Amino acid sequence: NAQCLTAFGGSFIIQDSTICASGYNVTSQSTCQGDSGGPLSIIDDDGELTQVGVTSFVSSSGCHTDFPAGFIRPGFYHDWFTQVSGVNFDWEVSNTTQPPINETTTEFPDVTTTEFPSNGTTTEPDATTAVPPSNGTTTLAPESSESSESADSSDSSSSSSSSSSSSSETSSSSESFE
């Protein structure tokens, strides 16, 4: 109920007997005015429908908002429901007690440090440069002229300009290694 207390600004209306619920994936799954007294139900472990809440309130901002709706847990009022309705509800009183809280303390571990030897020397590694193997040939791009471009078809012109630009790149990259 901590999130519900925050959503409702710490209002006194949020009690231990309150269940807050919001729409699962759309806000229209919320309750609205006139829904008070309606059930909040689940399919229980035994496969039976079990009422876990009674619709009580919605946010003052209205229905179908991102604010949760408030339901009252019927277990808190089981005896009264049975007395008023005469129905023996599917509800068992738990007679178990909470186990004692065991406190565990952890001590900080001993801290050890290792110092670097002061007599050690450090040397820089030799610099190496790799040259790519020269198993290919490099062809310089032909100089283009207006007359040769107009004589070529548009397909060969685009293919020649594409290969000339890649040749030019290859040429300039191989020149940087020489």
CSV table of C-alpha atoms in Angstrom, one decimal:
chain,number,residue,atom,x,y,z
A,1,ASN,CA,0.0,0.0,0.0
A,2,ALA,CA,3.0,2.3,0.0
A,3,GLN,CA,2.4,3.3,-3.7
A,4,CYS,CA,-1.3,3.8,-2.9
A,5,LEU,CA,-0.4,6.1,0.0
A,6,THR,CA,1.8,8.1,-2.3
A,7,ALA,CA,-0.8,8.3,-5.1
A,8,PHE,CA,-3.5,9.5,-2.6
A,9,GLY,CA,-1.1,11.9,-0.8
A,10,GLY,CA,-0.8,10.0,2.4
A,11,SER,CA,-4.6,10.0,2.9
A,12,PHE,CA,-6.1,8.4,6.0
A,13,ILE,CA,-8.4,6.4,3.7
A,14,ILE,CA,-5.6,4.0,3.0
A,15,GLN,CA,-5.6,1.4,5.8
A,16,ASP,CA,-4.2,-2.1,6.3
A,17,SER,CA,-7.7,-3.3,5.1
A,18,THR,CA,-7.3,-1.5,1.8
A,19,ILE,CA,-6.2,-3.1,-1.5
A,20,CYS,CA,-5.3,-0.7,-4.3
A,21,ALA,CA,-5.6,-1.8,-7.9
A,22,SER,CA,-5.1,-0.2,-11.3
A,23,GLY,CA,-6.0,-1.2,-14.8
A,24,TYR,CA,-3.7,-3.9,-16.1
A,25,ASN,CA,-3.0,-2.6,-19.6
A,26,VAL,CA,-5.7,0.1,-20.1
A,27,THR,CA,-7.1,2.6,-17.7
A,28,SER,CA,-10.7,1.8,-18.7
A,29,GLN,CA,-10.3,-1.4,-16.6
A,30,SER,CA,-10.8,0.8,-13.5
A,31,THR,CA,-13.8,1.1,-11.3
A,32,CYS,CA,-16.1,4.1,-11.4
A,33,GLN,CA,-18.8,5.8,-9.3
A,34,GLY,CA,-21.7,3.4,-8.9
A,35,ASP,CA,-19.4,0.4,-8.7
A,36,SER,CA,-19.1,0.5,-4.9
A,37,GLY,CA,-19.8,-2.8,-3.3
A,38,GLY,CA,-18.8,-4.7,-6.4
A,39,PRO,CA,-16.3,-7.6,-6.1
A,40,LEU,CA,-12.6,-7.8,-6.8
A,41,SER,CA,-12.1,-11.5,-7.5
A,42,ILE,CA,-9.3,-13.9,-8.4
A,43,ILE,CA,-9.1,-17.5,-9.5
A,44,ASP,CA,-7.8,-19.2,-6.3
A,45,ASP,CA,-5.3,-22.1,-6.0
A,46,ASP,CA,-8.2,-24.5,-5.9
A,47,GLY,CA,-9.5,-23.2,-9.3
A,48,GLU,CA,-12.5,-21.5,-7.6
A,49,LEU,CA,-13.4,-17.8,-7.9
A,50,THR,CA,-12.5,-16.1,-4.7
A,51,GLN,CA,-13.5,-12.5,-3.7
A,52,VAL,CA,-10.5,-10.7,-2.3
A,53,GLY,CA,-11.9,-7.2,-2.2
A,54,VAL,CA,-15.0,-5.0,-2.2
A,55,THR,CA,-15.0,-1.9,-4.4
A,56,SER,CA,-14.9,1.2,-2.1
A,57,PHE,CA,-13.5,4.3,-3.8
A,58,VAL,CA,-11.8,5.9,-6.8
A,59,SER,CA,-9.6,9.0,-7.1
A,60,SER,CA,-11.1,12.4,-7.0
A,61,SER,CA,-9.7,12.9,-10.5
A,62,GLY,CA,-12.4,10.5,-11.8
A,63,CYS,CA,-12.7,7.2,-13.4
A,64,HIS,CA,-10.4,5.5,-15.9
A,65,THR,CA,-7.3,7.4,-14.8
A,66,ASP,CA,-3.8,6.1,-13.9
A,67,PHE,CA,-4.8,6.4,-10.2
A,68,PRO,CA,-5.6,3.1,-8.4
A,69,ALA,CA,-9.0,2.3,-7.1
A,70,GLY,CA,-9.5,1.3,-3.5
A,71,PHE,CA,-11.0,-2.0,-2.4
A,72,ILE,CA,-11.6,-3.3,1.1
A,73,ARG,CA,-10.2,-6.7,2.0
A,74,PRO,CA,-13.2,-8.8,3.1
A,75,GLY,CA,-11.1,-10.9,5.5
A,76,PHE,CA,-11.1,-8.1,8.0
A,77,TYR,CA,-14.9,-8.2,8.1
A,78,HIS,CA,-15.4,-12.0,7.7
A,79,ASP,CA,-17.3,-12.5,10.9
A,80,TRP,CA,-19.7,-9.6,10.1
A,81,PHE,CA,-20.3,-10.8,6.5
A,82,THR,CA,-21.1,-14.3,7.8
A,83,GLN,CA,-23.4,-12.9,10.5
A,84,VAL,CA,-25.3,-10.6,8.0
A,85,SER,CA,-25.5,-12.9,5.1
A,86,GLY,CA,-25.5,-16.3,6.7
A,87,VAL,CA,-23.0,-17.5,4.0
A,88,ASN,CA,-20.0,-19.6,5.1
A,89,PHE,CA,-17.3,-18.0,2.9
A,90,ASP,CA,-14.3,-19.9,1.5
A,91,TRP,CA,-11.9,-18.3,4.0
A,92,GLU,CA,-9.5,-19.9,6.5
A,93,VAL,CA,-8.0,-18.1,9.5
A,94,SER,CA,-4.3,-18.5,9.5
A,95,ASN,CA,-3.0,-19.7,13.0
A,96,THR,CA,0.6,-19.4,12.0
A,97,THR,CA,2.9,-16.9,13.7
A,98,GLN,CA,5.6,-15.0,12.0
A,99,PRO,CA,9.1,-16.5,12.5
A,100,PRO,CA,11.4,-14.4,14.7
A,101,ILE,CA,13.6,-11.9,12.9
A,102,ASN,CA,17.2,-13.0,13.0
A,103,GLU,CA,19.7,-10.2,13.0
A,104,THR,CA,22.9,-10.9,11.1
A,105,THR,CA,25.8,-8.6,11.3
A,106,THR,CA,28.7,-8.7,9.0
A,107,GLU,CA,32.2,-7.5,9.9
A,108,PHE,CA,34.4,-5.8,7.4
A,109,PRO,CA,37.2,-8.0,6.1
A,110,ASP,CA,40.8,-7.3,6.9
A,111,VAL,CA,42.3,-5.2,4.1
A,112,THR,CA,45.7,-6.0,2.7
A,113,THR,CA,47.6,-4.1,0.1
A,114,THR,CA,50.5,-5.1,-2.1
A,115,GLU,CA,53.0,-2.6,-3.1
A,116,PHE,CA,54.9,-2.6,-6.4
A,117,PRO,CA,58.7,-3.3,-6.1
A,118,SER,CA,60.6,0.0,-6.1
A,119,ASN,CA,63.7,-1.5,-7.9
A,120,GLY,CA,61.8,-2.6,-11.0
A,121,THR,CA,62.4,-1.0,-14.4
A,122,THR,CA,59.9,-0.5,-17.1
A,123,THR,CA,60.8,-0.4,-20.8
A,124,GLU,CA,58.7,0.7,-23.7
A,125,PRO,CA,58.0,-1.8,-26.4
A,126,ASP,CA,59.5,-1.4,-29.9
A,127,ALA,CA,57.2,0.3,-32.3
A,128,THR,CA,56.3,-1.8,-35.3
A,129,THR,CA,54.5,-0.9,-38.5
A,130,ALA,CA,52.7,-3.4,-40.8
A,131,VAL,CA,52.9,-2.9,-44.5
A,132,PRO,CA,50.1,-4.5,-46.5
A,133,PRO,CA,51.2,-7.2,-49.0
A,134,SER,CA,51.7,-6.0,-52.6
A,135,ASN,CA,49.9,-8.9,-54.3
A,136,GLY,CA,47.5,-6.6,-56.2
A,137,THR,CA,48.0,-4.0,-58.9
A,138,THR,CA,47.0,-0.4,-58.7
A,139,THR,CA,45.6,1.3,-61.8
A,140,LEU,CA,45.5,5.1,-61.8
A,141,ALA,CA,42.1,6.6,-62.8
A,142,PRO,CA,42.0,8.0,-66.3
A,143,GLU,CA,41.6,11.7,-66.6
A,144,SER,CA,38.0,12.4,-67.7
A,145,SER,CA,37.2,14.7,-70.6
A,146,GLU,CA,33.8,16.0,-71.8
A,147,SER,CA,34.2,14.3,-75.2
A,148,SER,CA,34.8,10.8,-73.8
A,149,GLU,CA,31.9,11.1,-71.3
A,150,SER,CA,29.4,12.2,-73.9
A,151,ALA,CA,30.4,9.3,-76.2
A,152,ASP,CA,29.8,6.7,-73.5
A,153,SER,CA,26.3,5.5,-72.6
A,154,SER,CA,24.9,6.4,-69.3
A,155,ASP,CA,25.4,2.8,-68.0
A,156,SER,CA,29.1,2.7,-68.8
A,157,SER,CA,29.5,6.2,-67.7
A,158,SER,CA,28.2,5.5,-64.2
A,159,SER,CA,30.2,2.2,-64.0
A,160,SER,CA,33.4,4.0,-65.1
A,161,SER,CA,32.9,6.8,-62.6
A,162,SER,CA,32.3,4.3,-59.9
A,163,SER,CA,35.4,2.3,-60.7
A,164,SER,CA,37.4,5.5,-61.2
A,165,SER,CA,36.5,6.7,-57.8
A,166,SER,CA,37.4,3.4,-56.2
A,167,SER,CA,40.7,3.3,-58.2
A,168,SER,CA,41.4,6.8,-57.1
A,169,GLU,CA,40.9,5.8,-53.5
A,170,THR,CA,43.1,2.7,-53.9
A,171,SER,CA,45.7,4.8,-55.6
A,172,SER,CA,45.8,7.4,-52.9
A,173,SER,CA,45.8,4.8,-50.1
A,174,SER,CA,48.7,2.8,-51.7
A,175,GLU,CA,50.6,6.0,-52.2
A,176,SER,CA,50.6,6.7,-48.5
A,177,PHE,CA,52.4,3.4,-47.9
A,178,GLU,CA,55.2,4.1,-50.4
